[in-house]
C-alpha cells in the first residue's frame, strides 16, 4: 500500500509538469501567420472595423500571453493605434487545450475619437464592460462566473468635437485599469494622465446593492440609497489650464457663455444610484478665470466674472425627478468677496429655484472689478457690506428676490469724464445716466449738458430719476429689500443711518422708506409708489426734509441755508421724446440763515433796486435770515404763494406763476422796510434774462 501511495503522490505533479513542458515546446510552434490572421478576423468582427497587426508572438514568461505588435483599428469615426497589445491566457485553460483570454494590456499608442461617436449606438460595442464580455468571455459560460481586466500603459487619447470646446481635448501619459469581478458584480476603473497641462486621476467603482426588507421600525432611506447599481467616483485634477482661445462655450436658455481658467485644481466625489440619485461634493480653485456672456458681436463678449476664484460645493442630484438639492456652495474671490448658497433647483418644467444666500463683500472696488455687471464706470465705490438674499421661483419668469443688506461705511465718488463722452449711454446696465452727461458747470446754479449748453439741476435730477424708475419698472422680478448703511459718503455729502425699505411686484413698486441723516441734525425721508408698471407707470411721492444744510450743494444751487420742507405729488413717467404727463406737485418750505448769489435773477433784482435807490445790498450781499413759502406745480405751471424773505431790517414778499412752455415769468411783489413799503415790482421775462419793473 505504501508503494501505491508513493506512486500516486508523484504521479499527478509529474503529469502537470509534463503538460507544462509540452506547452513550452508546442506553443511556439503554432503557425504565427495563421494565428495573426485569426486574431485579425476576431478583432474586426468584435469591434467591428477593419483591424491590422504587424506581428503576433506567443510569450510564456512571466505569464502566458499573446503579444500583438503595431495593432491598428481605423474607421471614419474612430482611430486606434497600439504599440503592443498583450492578451493574457489562463494557464488552466491551456492545460485543457482550450486557450482562454483573461486580460488585455495596451502598452503605448494613441486614440482619436470624435465626441459625437461616443454618444452614438456604435460606441456601445466598445464600452469596456461589453468589450470584455465579448472578447474575453466565452458565450457558453454566461456572465455569472466572469472576471476580466483591461489595462493601458503610457497611452494618449484625443477627443474632438467636445460640446463647448473650441479645441480638442488631449489626454497623455495615460495609465488606466478597468476590471470586472463576478463575485460581487463590481466594476472598477482607474485612469491617470495629463490633460491641458495638468495631472488628472479618475477612480470609479460600479457595484450592486440589495436593500433589506422594509419594516415598520426601519428609518426611511436616505437620498441616493436606492437598491440596484451604485456608482462611486473620485476625480482629482491639478494645474489645469483652458486658454481663452480654447474657452468652453455653454448654452443656458437663450444665452451663450464662455469660460476659461488658468492653473486650476479640481476635486470631485460622486456616490449613489445613477437612477435614484447621486450625492456629490468637490472643490474648484483657479488662479485666474474669465466667465463672459456672448453678445451679437462674437468679438465683444460681456465679462461677468473674472480673477482668482475658490469654490466648494456639495449636494444631491436626482435625474429621475429632475432636481438638484444644494447642501452648500461657497464661492470666494480672495480679498474681494464671498458667497454662500444652499437650496433646491428643479430642472423640469416649470423651472424652479429656492435658494438662500449669504454674501460678504470685503472690498467693493475689487469686487466690482471681479463682477463687471456690478461696475459703475462713472463712479468710484469703496467700502464693504454683508447681507442675505433669497431667490424663489423661475429666474426667467418673475421670481421673488428678498434682499437684506447692511454696511458700516460706503463711499461713492463721481469720476471725472472727458467732454467728448457727454452722450447718454444706451446700454442695459441698471445704472443711471452717465455722470459724463452732466458735467459740473463753471457757472453756479447750472449744470453743463454739452459744449455751450446749460441745464438746470431740476432737469438733471428729473432725467436721472426717471431713467432709473423706467429701468426698475422694466425689471421682471418681484423684489423685497431692506438695506441699511451706517455712513454713506456721496462725493462731499455725508449721510448717516441711510435706510432703504422697498417692495416691487409685477404691477407696483413701493419705496416705503428712503431716509438718511445729514450733518449733525438734518434728515430727509422719501416714500414713493410706482403703479401700472405694465403700461406707462404712474408715480406718487412724498418728501420731507428737516434741518437740511444746503452747504454741500451751493455750487449747483447758488444757494445756502438750512432747509425744512415737505412735498407731495405724482404724475406719469415720460415716454421717450415726450414731456411727463399730469405732473402735480404741492409743497412748502422754510430756509433759514441763507444766502443766494450768482443767479441772473439775483443780478437783475440788484440792478432794479439800485435804480430805485434802495440800499438792500448793503445788508449782506444776498444774505437773509429766513425765507418761506408754498408752491404747486400743475400743467407745466409753477405757482408760488406767500413767498417771503427776511433780511436784517427789510423783507421781500412775492407771489405769481412760472410758465414752462413757453417759458415766461409772471410775479408781483414788494420790498418792505419795517412797516413801510419801499417799492413794488413786477417780474417778467425768462430765467436767463429776467426783467423787473416798478409796479
mmCIF file of N, CA, C and O in Angstrom, residues 18-58:
data_model
loop_
_atom_site.group_PDB
_atom_site.id
_atom_site.type_symbol
_atom_site.label_atom_id
_atom_site.label_comp_id
_atom_site.label_asym_id
_atom_site.label_seq_id
_atom_site.Cartn_x
_atom_site.Cartn_y
_atom_site.Cartn_z
ATOM 1 N N UNK A 18 4.719 17.697 -16.914
ATOM 2 C CA UNK A 18 4.900 17.265 -18.299
ATOM 3 C C UNK A 18 4.067 18.076 -19.263
ATOM 4 O O UNK A 18 4.512 18.402 -20.369
ATOM 5 N N UNK A 19 2.842 18.363 -18.840
ATOM 6 C CA UNK A 19 1.989 19.168 -19.716
ATOM 7 C C UNK A 19 2.560 20.568 -19.916
ATOM 8 O O UNK A 19 2.530 21.122 -21.021
ATOM 9 N N UNK A 20 3.095 21.133 -18.847
ATOM 10 C CA UNK A 20 3.687 22.461 -18.980
ATOM 11 C C UNK A 20 4.891 22.442 -19.910
ATOM 12 O O UNK A 20 5.075 23.352 -20.733
ATOM 13 N N UNK A 21 5.701 21.378 -19.774
ATOM 14 C CA UNK A 21 6.859 21.271 -20.673
ATOM 15 C C UNK A 21 6.394 21.142 -22.112
ATOM 16 O O UNK A 21 6.973 21.721 -23.043
ATOM 17 N N UNK A 22 5.307 20.353 -22.286
ATOM 18 C CA UNK A 22 4.770 20.188 -23.640
ATOM 19 C C UNK A 22 4.293 21.522 -24.197
ATOM 20 O O UNK A 22 4.498 21.836 -25.381
ATOM 21 N N UNK A 23 3.636 22.320 -23.315
ATOM 22 C CA UNK A 23 3.165 23.629 -23.775
ATOM 23 C C UNK A 23 4.332 24.524 -24.166
ATOM 24 O O UNK A 23 4.287 25.220 -25.179
ATOM 25 N N UNK A 24 5.398 24.508 -23.362
ATOM 26 C CA UNK A 24 6.579 25.308 -23.692
ATOM 27 C C UNK A 24 7.152 24.909 -25.036
ATOM 28 O O UNK A 24 7.712 25.726 -25.751
ATOM 29 N N UNK A 25 7.014 23.643 -25.357
ATOM 30 C CA UNK A 25 7.584 23.158 -26.618
ATOM 31 C C UNK A 25 6.647 23.344 -27.796
ATOM 32 O O UNK A 25 7.086 23.639 -28.917
ATOM 33 N N UNK A 26 5.333 23.185 -27.543
ATOM 34 C CA UNK A 26 4.390 23.179 -28.649
ATOM 35 C C UNK A 26 3.896 24.578 -29.024
ATOM 36 O O UNK A 26 3.703 24.877 -30.200
ATOM 37 N N UNK A 27 3.638 25.463 -28.007
ATOM 38 C CA UNK A 27 3.048 26.758 -28.312
ATOM 39 C C UNK A 27 3.891 27.586 -29.274
ATOM 40 O O UNK A 27 3.362 28.176 -30.216
ATOM 41 N N UNK A 28 5.199 27.679 -29.111
ATOM 42 C CA UNK A 28 5.984 28.459 -30.065
ATOM 43 C C UNK A 28 5.930 27.917 -31.483
ATOM 44 O O UNK A 28 6.264 28.626 -32.425
ATOM 45 N N UNK A 29 5.527 26.643 -31.615
ATOM 46 C CA UNK A 29 5.488 26.051 -32.950
ATOM 47 C C UNK A 29 4.160 26.297 -33.664
ATOM 48 O O UNK A 29 3.987 25.875 -34.794
ATOM 49 N N UNK A 30 3.178 26.937 -32.949
ATOM 50 C CA UNK A 30 1.908 27.258 -33.615
ATOM 51 C C UNK A 30 2.209 28.252 -34.733
ATOM 52 O O UNK A 30 2.901 29.253 -34.529
ATOM 53 N N UNK A 31 1.692 28.035 -35.940
ATOM 54 C CA UNK A 31 1.985 28.934 -37.076
ATOM 55 C C UNK A 31 1.583 30.370 -36.760
ATOM 56 O O UNK A 31 0.419 30.643 -36.471
ATOM 57 N N UNK A 32 2.541 31.314 -36.820
ATOM 58 C CA UNK A 32 2.272 32.699 -36.474
ATOM 59 C C UNK A 32 1.339 33.362 -37.481
ATOM 60 O O UNK A 32 0.476 34.163 -37.105
ATOM 61 N N UNK A 33 1.487 33.043 -38.758
ATOM 62 C CA UNK A 33 0.654 33.664 -39.783
ATOM 63 C C UNK A 33 -0.811 33.299 -39.598
ATOM 64 O O UNK A 33 -1.701 34.155 -39.695
ATOM 65 N N UNK A 34 -1.075 32.030 -39.311
ATOM 66 C CA UNK A 34 -2.465 31.614 -39.108
ATOM 67 C C UNK A 34 -3.040 32.273 -37.858
ATOM 68 O O UNK A 34 -4.191 32.697 -37.843
ATOM 69 N N UNK A 35 -2.242 32.368 -36.802
ATOM 70 C CA UNK A 35 -2.708 32.993 -35.577
ATOM 71 C C UNK A 35 -2.994 34.483 -35.802
ATOM 72 O O UNK A 35 -4.004 35.020 -35.330
ATOM 73 N N UNK A 36 -2.114 35.164 -36.545
ATOM 74 C CA UNK A 36 -2.320 36.580 -36.835
ATOM 75 C C UNK A 36 -3.584 36.786 -37.651
ATOM 76 O O UNK A 36 -4.386 37.698 -37.378
ATOM 77 N N UNK A 37 -3.800 35.957 -38.655
ATOM 78 C CA UNK A 37 -4.992 36.067 -39.492
ATOM 79 C C UNK A 37 -6.245 35.818 -38.658
ATOM 80 O O UNK A 37 -7.262 36.519 -38.801
ATOM 81 N N UNK A 38 -6.173 34.849 -37.765
ATOM 82 C CA UNK A 38 -7.318 34.513 -36.930
ATOM 83 C C UNK A 38 -7.665 35.677 -35.989
ATOM 84 O O UNK A 38 -8.829 36.057 -35.853
ATOM 85 N N UNK A 39 -6.642 36.253 -35.350
ATOM 86 C CA UNK A 39 -6.893 37.361 -34.434
ATOM 87 C C UNK A 39 -7.427 38.597 -35.165
ATOM 88 O O UNK A 39 -8.303 39.305 -34.660
ATOM 89 N N UNK A 40 -6.908 38.871 -36.363
ATOM 90 C CA UNK A 40 -7.417 39.998 -37.137
ATOM 91 C C UNK A 40 -8.897 39.833 -37.434
ATOM 92 O O UNK A 40 -9.689 40.779 -37.324
ATOM 93 N N UNK A 41 -9.274 38.623 -37.808
ATOM 94 C CA UNK A 41 -10.679 38.365 -38.112
ATOM 95 C C UNK A 41 -11.546 38.516 -36.863
ATOM 96 O O UNK A 41 -12.641 39.086 -36.917
ATOM 97 N N UNK A 42 -11.048 38.022 -35.713
ATOM 98 C CA UNK A 42 -11.816 38.115 -34.477
ATOM 99 C C UNK A 42 -11.976 39.572 -34.035
ATOM 100 O O UNK A 42 -13.079 40.001 -33.674
ATOM 101 N N UNK A 43 -10.897 40.336 -34.058
ATOM 102 C CA UNK A 43 -10.987 41.735 -33.661
ATOM 103 C C UNK A 43 -11.881 42.533 -34.614
ATOM 104 O O UNK A 43 -12.651 43.394 -34.177
ATOM 105 N N UNK A 44 -11.797 42.287 -35.903
ATOM 106 C CA UNK A 44 -12.619 43.003 -36.876
ATOM 107 C C UNK A 44 -14.093 42.700 -36.687
ATOM 108 O O UNK A 44 -14.950 43.553 -36.938
ATOM 109 N N UNK A 45 -14.389 41.481 -36.251
ATOM 110 C CA UNK A 45 -15.780 41.103 -36.017
ATOM 111 C C UNK A 45 -16.309 41.717 -34.718
ATOM 112 O O UNK A 45 -17.453 42.152 -34.642
ATOM 113 N N UNK A 46 -15.470 41.800 -33.705
ATOM 114 C CA UNK A 46 -15.914 42.286 -32.403
ATOM 115 C C UNK A 46 -16.016 43.813 -32.384
ATOM 116 O O UNK A 46 -16.951 44.378 -31.799
ATOM 117 N N UNK A 47 -15.102 44.544 -33.058
ATOM 118 C CA UNK A 47 -15.055 45.989 -32.840
ATOM 119 C C UNK A 47 -16.196 46.841 -33.439
ATOM 120 O O UNK A 47 -16.604 47.782 -32.739
ATOM 121 N N UNK A 48 -16.770 46.720 -34.598
ATOM 122 C CA UNK A 48 -16.433 45.931 -35.776
ATOM 123 C C UNK A 48 -15.913 46.830 -36.895
ATOM 124 O O UNK A 48 -16.703 47.446 -37.584
ATOM 125 N N UNK A 49 -14.621 46.967 -37.020
ATOM 126 C CA UNK A 49 -13.977 47.717 -38.086
ATOM 127 C C UNK A 49 -12.734 46.949 -38.511
ATOM 128 O O UNK A 49 -12.236 46.097 -37.756
ATOM 129 N N UNK A 50 -12.214 47.256 -39.679
ATOM 130 C CA UNK A 50 -11.003 46.553 -40.132
ATOM 131 C C UNK A 50 -9.850 46.755 -39.147
ATOM 132 O O UNK A 50 -9.591 47.871 -38.699
ATOM 133 N N UNK A 51 -9.200 45.679 -38.792
ATOM 134 C CA UNK A 51 -8.072 45.716 -37.868
ATOM 135 C C UNK A 51 -6.849 45.112 -38.534
ATOM 136 O O UNK A 51 -6.949 44.136 -39.296
ATOM 137 N N UNK A 52 -5.701 45.661 -38.242
ATOM 138 C CA UNK A 52 -4.441 45.162 -38.780
ATOM 139 C C UNK A 52 -3.423 45.069 -37.655
ATOM 140 O O UNK A 52 -3.497 45.809 -36.672
ATOM 141 N N UNK A 53 -2.498 44.132 -37.835
ATOM 142 C CA UNK A 53 -1.407 43.981 -36.870
ATOM 143 C C UNK A 53 -0.158 43.560 -37.615
ATOM 144 O O UNK A 53 -0.212 42.818 -38.593
ATOM 145 N N UNK A 54 0.967 44.027 -37.160
ATOM 146 C CA UNK A 54 2.228 43.762 -37.857
ATOM 147 C C UNK A 54 2.781 42.387 -37.529
ATOM 148 O O UNK A 54 3.314 41.702 -38.385
ATOM 149 N N UNK A 55 2.612 41.948 -36.282
ATOM 150 C CA UNK A 55 3.227 40.685 -35.875
ATOM 151 C C UNK A 55 2.507 40.167 -34.630
ATOM 152 O O UNK A 55 1.958 40.943 -33.844
ATOM 153 N N UNK A 56 2.508 38.825 -34.473
ATOM 154 C CA UNK A 56 1.933 38.180 -33.299
ATOM 155 C C UNK A 56 2.958 37.196 -32.750
ATOM 156 O O UNK A 56 3.500 36.380 -33.494
ATOM 157 N N UNK A 57 3.200 37.293 -31.456
ATOM 158 C CA UNK A 57 4.141 36.373 -30.814
ATOM 159 C C UNK A 57 3.495 35.783 -29.571
ATOM 160 O O UNK A 57 2.618 36.381 -28.963
ATOM 161 N N UNK A 58 3.991 34.570 -29.223
ATOM 162 C CA UNK A 58 3.500 33.901 -28.032
ATOM 163 C C UNK A 58 4.553 34.017 -26.942
ATOM 164 O O UNK A 58 5.723 33.707 -27.154
#
